[in-house]
Coordinates of C-alpha atoms (C1' of nucleotides) in Angstrom, one line a residue:
Chain A
M166 CA 6.0 23.7 14.5
S167 CA 4.3 23.0 17.8
E168 CA 5.5 20.1 19.9
T169 CA 2.1 18.3 19.5
K170 CA 2.1 18.8 15.8
D171 CA 5.6 17.4 15.6
K172 CA 4.6 14.3 17.7
I173 CA 1.7 13.7 15.3
V174 CA 3.8 14.0 12.3
S175 CA 6.5 11.6 13.7
L176 CA 3.9 9.0 14.7
A177 CA 2.1 9.3 11.4
D178 CA 5.5 8.9 9.5
Q179 CA 6.1 5.7 11.5
L180 CA 2.5 4.4 10.7
I181 CA 2.8 5.2 7.0
R182 CA 6.1 3.2 6.8
V183 CA 4.9 0.2 8.9
R184 CA 1.3 -0.2 7.8
G185 CA 0.6 2.2 5.0
F186 CA -1.2 5.5 4.4
N187 CA -4.7 3.9 4.0
A188 CA -4.2 1.3 6.7
F189 CA -3.9 3.6 9.8
S190 CA -6.6 5.9 11.2
Y191 CA -6.7 9.1 13.3
K192 CA -7.4 6.8 16.3
D193 CA -4.0 5.2 15.8
I194 CA -2.5 8.7 16.2
A195 CA -4.8 10.1 19.0
E196 CA -4.7 7.0 21.3
P197 CA -0.8 6.7 21.9
L198 CA -0.6 10.5 22.2
E199 CA -3.5 10.5 24.7
M200 CA -5.7 13.0 23.0
K201 CA -9.0 12.6 21.1
N202 CA -9.6 12.0 17.4
A203 CA -10.8 15.5 17.0
A204 CA -7.6 17.1 18.3
V205 CA -5.7 15.5 15.5
H206 CA -8.2 16.9 13.1
Y207 CA -7.6 20.3 14.7
H208 CA -3.9 20.2 13.6
F209 CA -4.5 18.3 10.3
P210 CA -8.0 18.9 9.1
A211 CA -8.0 16.2 6.4
K212 CA -5.9 13.1 6.3
S213 CA -4.1 14.5 3.1
D214 CA -3.0 17.5 5.2
L215 CA -1.4 15.1 7.6
G216 CA 0.2 13.1 4.6
I217 CA 1.5 16.4 3.2
G218 CA 3.0 17.3 6.5
V219 CA 4.7 14.0 6.8
I220 CA 6.3 14.2 3.4
Q221 CA 7.4 18.0 3.8
H222 CA 9.0 16.9 7.1
D223 CA 10.9 14.3 5.5
R224 CA 11.9 16.3 2.5
N225 CA 13.3 19.0 4.8
R226 CA 15.1 16.4 7.0
F227 CA 16.6 14.9 3.7
A228 CA 17.8 18.4 2.5
A229 CA 19.4 19.1 5.8
T230 CA 21.1 15.6 5.9
I231 CA 22.5 15.8 2.4
A232 CA 23.9 19.3 3.2
K233 CA 25.8 17.8 6.0
W234 CA 27.3 15.1 3.8
N235 CA 28.4 17.4 1.0
K236 CA 32.1 17.6 1.8
L237 CA 32.5 13.8 2.0
P238 CA 33.8 11.8 -0.9
E239 CA 31.0 10.6 -3.1
Q240 CA 31.3 6.9 -2.3
E241 CA 31.0 7.8 1.4
Q242 CA 28.0 10.0 0.7
L243 CA 26.3 7.0 -1.0
Q244 CA 27.3 4.8 1.8
Q245 CA 25.6 7.2 4.2
L246 CA 22.4 6.9 2.3
I247 CA 22.6 3.2 2.3
N248 CA 23.1 3.4 6.2
V249 CA 19.9 5.4 6.4
F250 CA 18.0 2.7 4.4
R251 CA 19.6 0.0 6.5
K252 CA 18.5 1.5 9.8
H253 CA 14.9 1.6 8.3
C254 CA 15.3 -2.0 7.3
H255 CA 16.1 -3.3 10.7
A256 CA 13.4 -1.1 12.3
G257 CA 11.0 -3.0 10.0
N258 CA 10.2 0.2 8.1
I259 CA 10.0 0.8 4.4
C260 CA 10.8 4.2 2.9
L261 CA 8.1 6.8 2.3
M262 CA 8.3 6.5 -1.5
G263 CA 7.9 2.7 -1.2
S264 CA 4.9 3.0 1.0
L265 CA 3.2 5.9 -0.8
S266 CA 3.7 5.0 -4.4
P267 CA 1.6 1.9 -4.5
D268 CA -1.3 4.0 -2.9
Y269 CA -0.6 6.9 -5.2
N270 CA -4.0 6.4 -7.2
T271 CA -5.9 6.6 -3.9
L272 CA -4.1 9.9 -2.8
A273 CA -5.5 13.5 -3.0
P274 CA -4.0 15.4 -5.9
D275 CA -2.1 17.8 -3.6
M276 CA -0.5 14.9 -1.8
Q277 CA 0.3 13.2 -5.1
Q278 CA 2.3 16.3 -6.1
E279 CA 4.2 16.2 -2.9
V280 CA 5.2 12.6 -3.5
Q281 CA 6.2 13.5 -6.9
Q282 CA 8.5 16.2 -5.6
M283 CA 10.0 13.9 -3.0
A284 CA 11.0 11.5 -5.7
E285 CA 12.6 14.3 -7.7
D286 CA 14.5 15.5 -4.7
I287 CA 16.2 12.2 -4.1
L288 CA 16.8 11.3 -7.8
H289 CA 18.3 14.7 -8.3
W290 CA 20.7 14.4 -5.5
L291 CA 21.7 10.9 -6.3
S292 CA 22.3 11.7 -10.1
Q293 CA 24.6 14.7 -9.0
T294 CA 26.5 12.5 -6.6
L295 CA 27.0 9.7 -9.1
E296 CA 28.1 12.2 -11.8
N297 CA 30.5 13.9 -9.5
G298 CA 31.9 10.5 -8.2
R299 CA 32.5 9.4 -11.8
K300 CA 34.3 12.7 -12.6
H301 CA 36.5 12.1 -9.6
K302 CA 37.1 8.5 -10.5
R303 CA 35.5 7.2 -7.4
F304 CA 32.6 5.6 -9.3
Q305 CA 32.7 3.6 -12.5
F306 CA 29.4 2.9 -14.5
K307 CA 28.0 2.7 -17.8
G308 CA 25.3 5.1 -19.2
K309 CA 24.0 8.3 -17.9
A310 CA 24.2 9.2 -14.2
A311 CA 20.5 10.0 -14.1
D312 CA 19.7 6.5 -15.3
R313 CA 22.2 4.9 -12.9
A314 CA 20.4 6.9 -10.2
L315 CA 17.1 5.2 -11.1
L316 CA 18.6 1.9 -11.0
I317 CA 20.0 2.4 -7.5
M318 CA 17.0 4.3 -6.2
T319 CA 14.8 1.4 -7.2
N320 CA 17.2 -1.1 -5.7
L321 CA 17.1 0.5 -2.4
Q322 CA 13.4 1.2 -2.4
A323 CA 12.4 -2.3 -3.3
S324 CA 15.0 -3.9 -1.2
L325 CA 13.0 -2.7 2.0
L326 CA 9.9 -4.3 0.4
M327 CA 11.6 -7.5 -0.3
S328 CA 13.3 -7.5 3.1
R329 CA 9.9 -7.3 4.8
V330 CA 8.8 -10.4 3.0
L331 CA 12.0 -12.5 2.9
G332 CA 14.1 -11.2 5.7
P333 CA 16.7 -8.5 6.3
E334 CA 19.6 -10.4 4.7
I335 CA 18.0 -9.4 1.4
F336 CA 18.9 -5.8 2.1
T337 CA 22.5 -6.7 2.9
R338 CA 22.9 -8.6 -0.2
I339 CA 21.5 -5.9 -2.4
S340 CA 23.4 -3.0 -0.9
H341 CA 26.6 -4.8 -1.0
Q342 CA 26.4 -5.9 -4.6
L343 CA 25.2 -2.4 -5.5
M344 CA 28.3 -0.8 -4.0
E345 CA 30.6 -3.4 -5.5
D346 CA 29.2 -2.6 -9.0
L347 CA 30.0 1.0 -8.7
I348 CA 33.6 0.9 -7.3
P349 CA 36.4 0.8 -10.0
Chain B
M34 CA -12.6 -22.9 -11.2
S35 CA -16.1 -21.7 -12.0
E36 CA -16.6 -18.8 -14.4
T37 CA -17.8 -16.5 -11.7
K38 CA -14.9 -17.3 -9.3
D39 CA -12.5 -16.6 -12.1
K40 CA -14.1 -13.2 -12.9
I41 CA -13.9 -12.3 -9.2
V42 CA -10.2 -13.3 -9.1
S43 CA -9.3 -11.3 -12.3
L44 CA -11.1 -8.2 -11.1
A45 CA -9.5 -8.4 -7.6
D46 CA -6.2 -8.9 -9.3
Q47 CA -6.7 -5.6 -11.1
L48 CA -7.9 -3.8 -8.0
I49 CA -4.9 -4.9 -6.0
R50 CA -2.5 -3.7 -8.7
V51 CA -4.3 -0.4 -9.2
R52 CA -5.4 0.6 -5.7
G53 CA -4.0 -1.8 -3.3
F54 CA -5.3 -4.8 -1.3
N55 CA -6.6 -2.6 1.7
A56 CA -8.1 0.1 -0.7
F57 CA -10.7 -2.0 -2.4
S58 CA -13.8 -3.6 -1.0
Y59 CA -16.2 -6.3 -1.7
K60 CA -18.5 -3.8 -3.3
D61 CA -15.9 -2.9 -5.8
I62 CA -16.0 -6.5 -6.9
A63 CA -19.8 -7.1 -6.6
E64 CA -21.0 -4.0 -8.4
P65 CA -19.2 -4.3 -11.8
L66 CA -20.0 -8.1 -11.9
E67 CA -23.7 -7.3 -11.1
M68 CA -24.0 -9.4 -8.0
K69 CA -24.4 -8.7 -4.3
N70 CA -21.7 -8.4 -1.7
A71 CA -22.7 -11.6 -0.1
A72 CA -22.2 -13.5 -3.4
V73 CA -18.5 -12.7 -3.3
H74 CA -18.4 -13.9 0.3
Y75 CA -20.0 -17.0 -0.8
H76 CA -16.9 -17.8 -3.1
F77 CA -14.4 -16.2 -0.9
P78 CA -15.6 -16.1 2.8
A79 CA -12.8 -13.8 4.0
K80 CA -10.9 -11.1 2.1
S81 CA -7.7 -13.1 2.7
D82 CA -9.1 -16.0 0.8
L83 CA -9.6 -13.8 -2.1
G84 CA -6.1 -12.5 -1.7
I85 CA -4.7 -16.0 -1.6
G86 CA -6.9 -16.9 -4.7
V87 CA -5.3 -14.0 -6.6
I88 CA -1.7 -14.9 -5.7
Q89 CA -2.2 -18.6 -6.6
H90 CA -3.8 -17.7 -9.9
D91 CA -0.8 -15.5 -10.6
R92 CA 1.7 -18.0 -9.5
N93 CA 0.1 -20.7 -11.8
R94 CA 0.1 -18.3 -14.7
F95 CA 3.7 -17.4 -14.0
A96 CA 4.7 -21.1 -13.9
A97 CA 2.9 -21.8 -17.2
T98 CA 4.5 -18.8 -18.9
I99 CA 8.1 -19.5 -17.9
A100 CA 7.6 -23.0 -19.1
K101 CA 6.8 -21.8 -22.6
W102 CA 9.9 -19.6 -22.6
N103 CA 12.4 -22.3 -21.5
K104 CA 13.7 -23.1 -25.0
L105 CA 14.6 -19.4 -25.7
P106 CA 18.1 -18.0 -25.2
E107 CA 18.4 -16.5 -21.8
Q108 CA 18.6 -12.9 -22.9
E109 CA 15.3 -13.4 -24.8
Q110 CA 13.7 -15.0 -21.7
L111 CA 14.7 -12.0 -19.6
Q112 CA 13.4 -9.6 -22.4
Q113 CA 10.0 -11.5 -22.2
L114 CA 9.8 -10.8 -18.5
I115 CA 10.6 -7.2 -19.1
N116 CA 7.7 -7.1 -21.7
V117 CA 5.4 -8.4 -19.2
F118 CA 6.3 -5.6 -16.8
R119 CA 6.2 -3.0 -19.6
K120 CA 2.6 -4.0 -20.4
H121 CA 1.6 -3.6 -16.8
C122 CA 3.4 -0.3 -16.7
H123 CA 1.5 1.1 -19.6
A124 CA -1.8 -0.2 -18.0
G125 CA -1.0 1.8 -15.0
N126 CA -0.6 -1.4 -13.0
I127 CA 2.1 -2.3 -10.6
C128 CA 3.2 -5.9 -9.9
L129 CA 1.5 -8.0 -7.2
M130 CA 4.7 -8.1 -5.1
G131 CA 5.0 -4.3 -5.3
S132 CA 1.5 -3.9 -4.2
L133 CA 1.3 -6.5 -1.5
S134 CA 4.7 -6.1 0.2
P135 CA 4.0 -2.6 1.6
D136 CA 0.8 -4.0 3.0
Y137 CA 2.4 -7.2 4.3
N138 CA 2.2 -6.3 8.0
T139 CA -1.6 -5.9 7.6
L140 CA -2.2 -9.3 5.8
A141 CA -3.4 -12.4 7.5
P142 CA -0.6 -15.0 8.1
D143 CA -1.7 -17.4 5.4
M144 CA -1.8 -14.7 2.9
Q145 CA 1.7 -13.5 3.9
Q146 CA 3.1 -17.0 3.4
E147 CA 1.6 -17.0 -0.2
V148 CA 3.3 -13.6 -0.9
Q149 CA 6.6 -15.1 0.3
Q150 CA 6.3 -18.1 -2.0
M151 CA 5.4 -15.8 -4.9
A152 CA 8.6 -13.9 -4.3
E153 CA 10.7 -17.1 -4.0
D154 CA 9.2 -18.4 -7.3
I155 CA 10.3 -15.3 -9.3
L156 CA 13.7 -15.0 -7.6
H157 CA 14.4 -18.8 -8.1
W158 CA 13.6 -18.5 -11.9
L159 CA 15.4 -15.4 -12.3
S160 CA 18.6 -16.7 -10.6
Q161 CA 18.6 -19.9 -12.8
T162 CA 18.1 -17.8 -16.0
L163 CA 21.0 -15.5 -15.1
E164 CA 23.2 -18.4 -14.1
N165 CA 22.5 -20.3 -17.3
G166 CA 22.9 -17.1 -19.4
R167 CA 26.3 -16.4 -17.9
K168 CA 27.4 -20.0 -18.5
H169 CA 26.4 -19.6 -22.2
K170 CA 28.2 -16.3 -22.4
R171 CA 25.0 -14.4 -23.1
F172 CA 25.1 -12.5 -19.9
Q173 CA 28.1 -10.9 -18.1
F174 CA 27.9 -9.8 -14.5
K175 CA 29.8 -9.7 -11.2
G176 CA 28.8 -11.7 -8.2
K177 CA 26.4 -14.5 -7.5
A178 CA 23.5 -15.0 -9.9
A179 CA 21.1 -15.0 -6.9
D180 CA 22.3 -11.6 -5.8
R181 CA 22.1 -10.2 -9.4
A182 CA 18.5 -11.6 -9.5
L183 CA 17.7 -9.6 -6.3
L184 CA 19.0 -6.3 -8.1
I185 CA 17.1 -6.9 -11.3
M186 CA 13.9 -8.0 -9.5
T187 CA 14.0 -4.8 -7.3
N188 CA 14.7 -2.7 -10.4
L189 CA 11.6 -4.1 -12.2
Q190 CA 9.3 -4.0 -9.2
A191 CA 10.1 -0.5 -8.2
S192 CA 10.3 0.8 -11.7
L193 CA 6.5 0.2 -11.8
L194 CA 6.2 2.2 -8.6
M195 CA 8.3 5.2 -9.8
S196 CA 6.5 5.1 -13.2
R197 CA 3.3 5.6 -11.4
V198 CA 4.6 8.7 -9.8
L199 CA 7.0 10.2 -12.5
G200 CA 5.6 8.7 -15.7
P201 CA 6.1 5.7 -17.9
E202 CA 9.5 6.8 -19.4
I203 CA 11.0 5.9 -16.1
F204 CA 10.3 2.3 -16.9
T205 CA 11.8 2.5 -20.3
R206 CA 15.1 4.0 -18.9
I207 CA 15.4 1.5 -16.2
S208 CA 14.7 -1.6 -18.3
H209 CA 17.0 -0.4 -21.1
Q210 CA 19.9 0.3 -18.8
L211 CA 19.3 -3.0 -17.0
M212 CA 19.7 -5.0 -20.1
E213 CA 22.7 -3.0 -21.3
D214 CA 24.5 -3.8 -18.1
L215 CA 24.1 -7.5 -18.6
I216 CA 25.0 -7.8 -22.3
P217 CA 28.8 -8.7 -22.8
Chain C
dT153 C1' -40.4 -37.2 -5.5
dT154 C1' -37.7 -36.4 -2.0
dG155 C1' -33.4 -34.6 -0.5
dC156 C1' -29.0 -32.4 -1.3
dT157 C1' -26.0 -29.1 -3.5
dT158 C1' -24.9 -24.8 -6.0
dA159 C1' -25.2 -20.1 -6.4
dC160 C1' -26.9 -16.9 -5.1
dT161 C1' -30.3 -12.6 -2.6
dT162 C1' -32.2 -10.1 1.2
dA163 C1' -31.4 -7.9 5.2
dC164 C1' -28.8 -7.3 8.8
dT165 C1' -24.8 -6.6 12.6
dG166 C1' -20.9 -4.7 14.8
dG167 C1' -17.3 -2.0 14.0
dT168 C1' -14.5 1.7 12.3
dA169 C1' -13.6 5.4 9.2
dA170 C1' -13.0 10.6 8.4
dG171 C1' -14.8 14.6 9.4
dT172 C1' -17.4 18.4 12.1
dA173 C1' -20.1 21.6 15.2
dA174 C1' -20.2 23.5 19.4
dG175 C1' -18.3 24.3 23.7
dT176 C1' -14.4 25.1 27.2
dA177 C1' -10.1 26.2 29.5
dT178 C1' -5.8 28.6 29.0
dT179 C1' -2.8 31.9 27.4
dT180 C1' -1.8 36.0 24.7
dT181 C1' -2.6 40.4 22.8
dT182 C1' -4.5 44.9 22.9
Chain D
dA30 C1' -9.7 44.2 31.9
dA31 C1' -11.8 42.8 27.6
dA32 C1' -11.0 40.5 23.4
dA33 C1' -9.1 37.2 20.7
dA34 C1' -6.4 33.4 19.5
dT35 C1' -4.8 28.5 20.8
dA36 C1' -5.5 24.0 21.9
dC37 C1' -8.1 21.2 22.8
dT38 C1' -12.9 17.9 24.5
dT39 C1' -17.5 16.3 24.0
dA40 C1' -20.6 14.5 21.3
dC41 C1' -22.0 13.7 16.9
dT42 C1' -22.9 12.5 11.8
dT43 C1' -22.4 10.1 7.6
dA44 C1' -20.5 6.6 5.2
dC45 C1' -18.5 2.5 4.5
dC46 C1' -16.5 -2.0 5.7
dA47 C1' -16.1 -7.1 6.3
dG48 C1' -18.8 -10.6 7.6
dT49 C1' -23.2 -13.4 8.5
dA50 C1' -27.8 -15.6 9.1
dA51 C1' -31.6 -16.9 6.8
dG52 C1' -34.0 -17.7 2.9
dT53 C1' -34.6 -19.1 -2.1
dA54 C1' -34.6 -20.8 -6.9
dA55 C1' -32.7 -24.2 -9.9
dG56 C1' -30.6 -28.3 -11.0
dC57 C1' -29.1 -33.0 -10.1
dA58 C1' -29.1 -37.5 -7.9
dA59 C1' -31.0 -41.7 -5.5

DNA sequence: TTGCTTACTTACTGGTAAGTAAGTATTTTT
DNA sequence: AAAAATACTTACTTACCAGTAAGTAAGCAA
C-alpha cells in the first residue's frame, strides 16, 4: 500500500473511532493531509471503499498481533487484549466494532460483510483462547467458551462507549472485574 | 405534551435506534407524519432539542416502568429488563445509550449531559437491584454491586449491537449466560 | 371585534456532502 | 523517444441538510 493510501486509512480509522463513520467527510481527510477532496476519491472512489480499507487494515493488524501473543499463557494473552482496549480508552477512541455496528443499517452491503467478518475474527480468537485457558486451568468459567467470549467481547466493546460518557474509570472497573471473574 | 409533539418524539426515537442520531434528518420525521420540515422545527427548534426530548421521554418511561416492577423478586426484575432488551433486539433496534454514546463527541453539550444522566439512571437502578438481590440470596456474584451492574449493562447494550451484525441468537446466548452466572 | 397564541406552510439561505470529468505533471515502461 | 500508468488538481454537479423569515388560518380571550 502506498504511503498516501496508508495515511488516509490511518486518519479515517481515527475519525471513525472518534466521531463515527457517517460523521466525518472526505474534507476531514483531505485537509490535514494537505490534499484535495478529489485526491482521496482517487484512492478510495466511494466512502464504503475507504471503510472497507480501514476494516481490512485493522483485521490484518489484529491477525499479526495475536500471532505474536500465541506463545504467552492464556491469561496474559487476554490481558494484552485488555491493554489494547485500555490504550484506546485513554485516547478517547472506541473500537471499530463499537463505532460501526450502530451505523450498520446505513452501511453499503460490502462494508456490512466486512464488519461481520471482523466480529467473527475476534470472537473466534477469544473463544479459542478461553477454551485453551480453561483446559490449562488458567481460567475458570461456567458454560461454553463461545458464550463466555460473547460476554467478554460485549463488556470490552461497551466499556469504551460507557467510558466516553461517564469517564475512563468505568473501563478500569469493568476490565478489572472481568479478569477477576475468570481467575480460579 | 401535544399529540403531534408526541408523534415526532416517538418517530425520532425509532430513527435514533435504527439509523443513529446523525443519520436521520428532519425530512425523515416530517414526511411520514405528513407535515413540512419547518413544522418539526416549530416544535423542536434545533436537532439537539429533539434529541433531548427523546432522551427525557425515555428516562420518564424507564422511571415509570421500574416503579411498576419494584414489588417483584429481584431476579424477576432483572428478567423484565432483559425482556425489554429482547423486544428491541427482535425489532432490530439498539438501545438509546448504544446509539448515542458512539456519537457522543458530535452531540451538543446539553444533549451530552442528558445522555450522561440516562446512563446514571440505569446503572443506579441496576446496582440497587443487584445489591438487594444478593442480600435476599437471589443473586450470587463477586465484587461490588456497582461493578457487576457495569458488566451486565455493557453485556446488554453491546448484545444489541452484536445482534445487529451477527443475528439475534447472539442476544439469546448472552442474556441466558448472564442470568445463569447470577443464580446461586 | 380586536388582539394574541398555536400550529403550521411556503419559500428560502448558507453550508456541506459524496462524487466526477477533464486536465496536468511526474515517473515508469516499452 | 514515445506511450502509458500514477498521483494528483481544478472545477464542477447534484443532492441534501439544519435552520429561518415571513406569512396564514383557526381558535380563544378580553
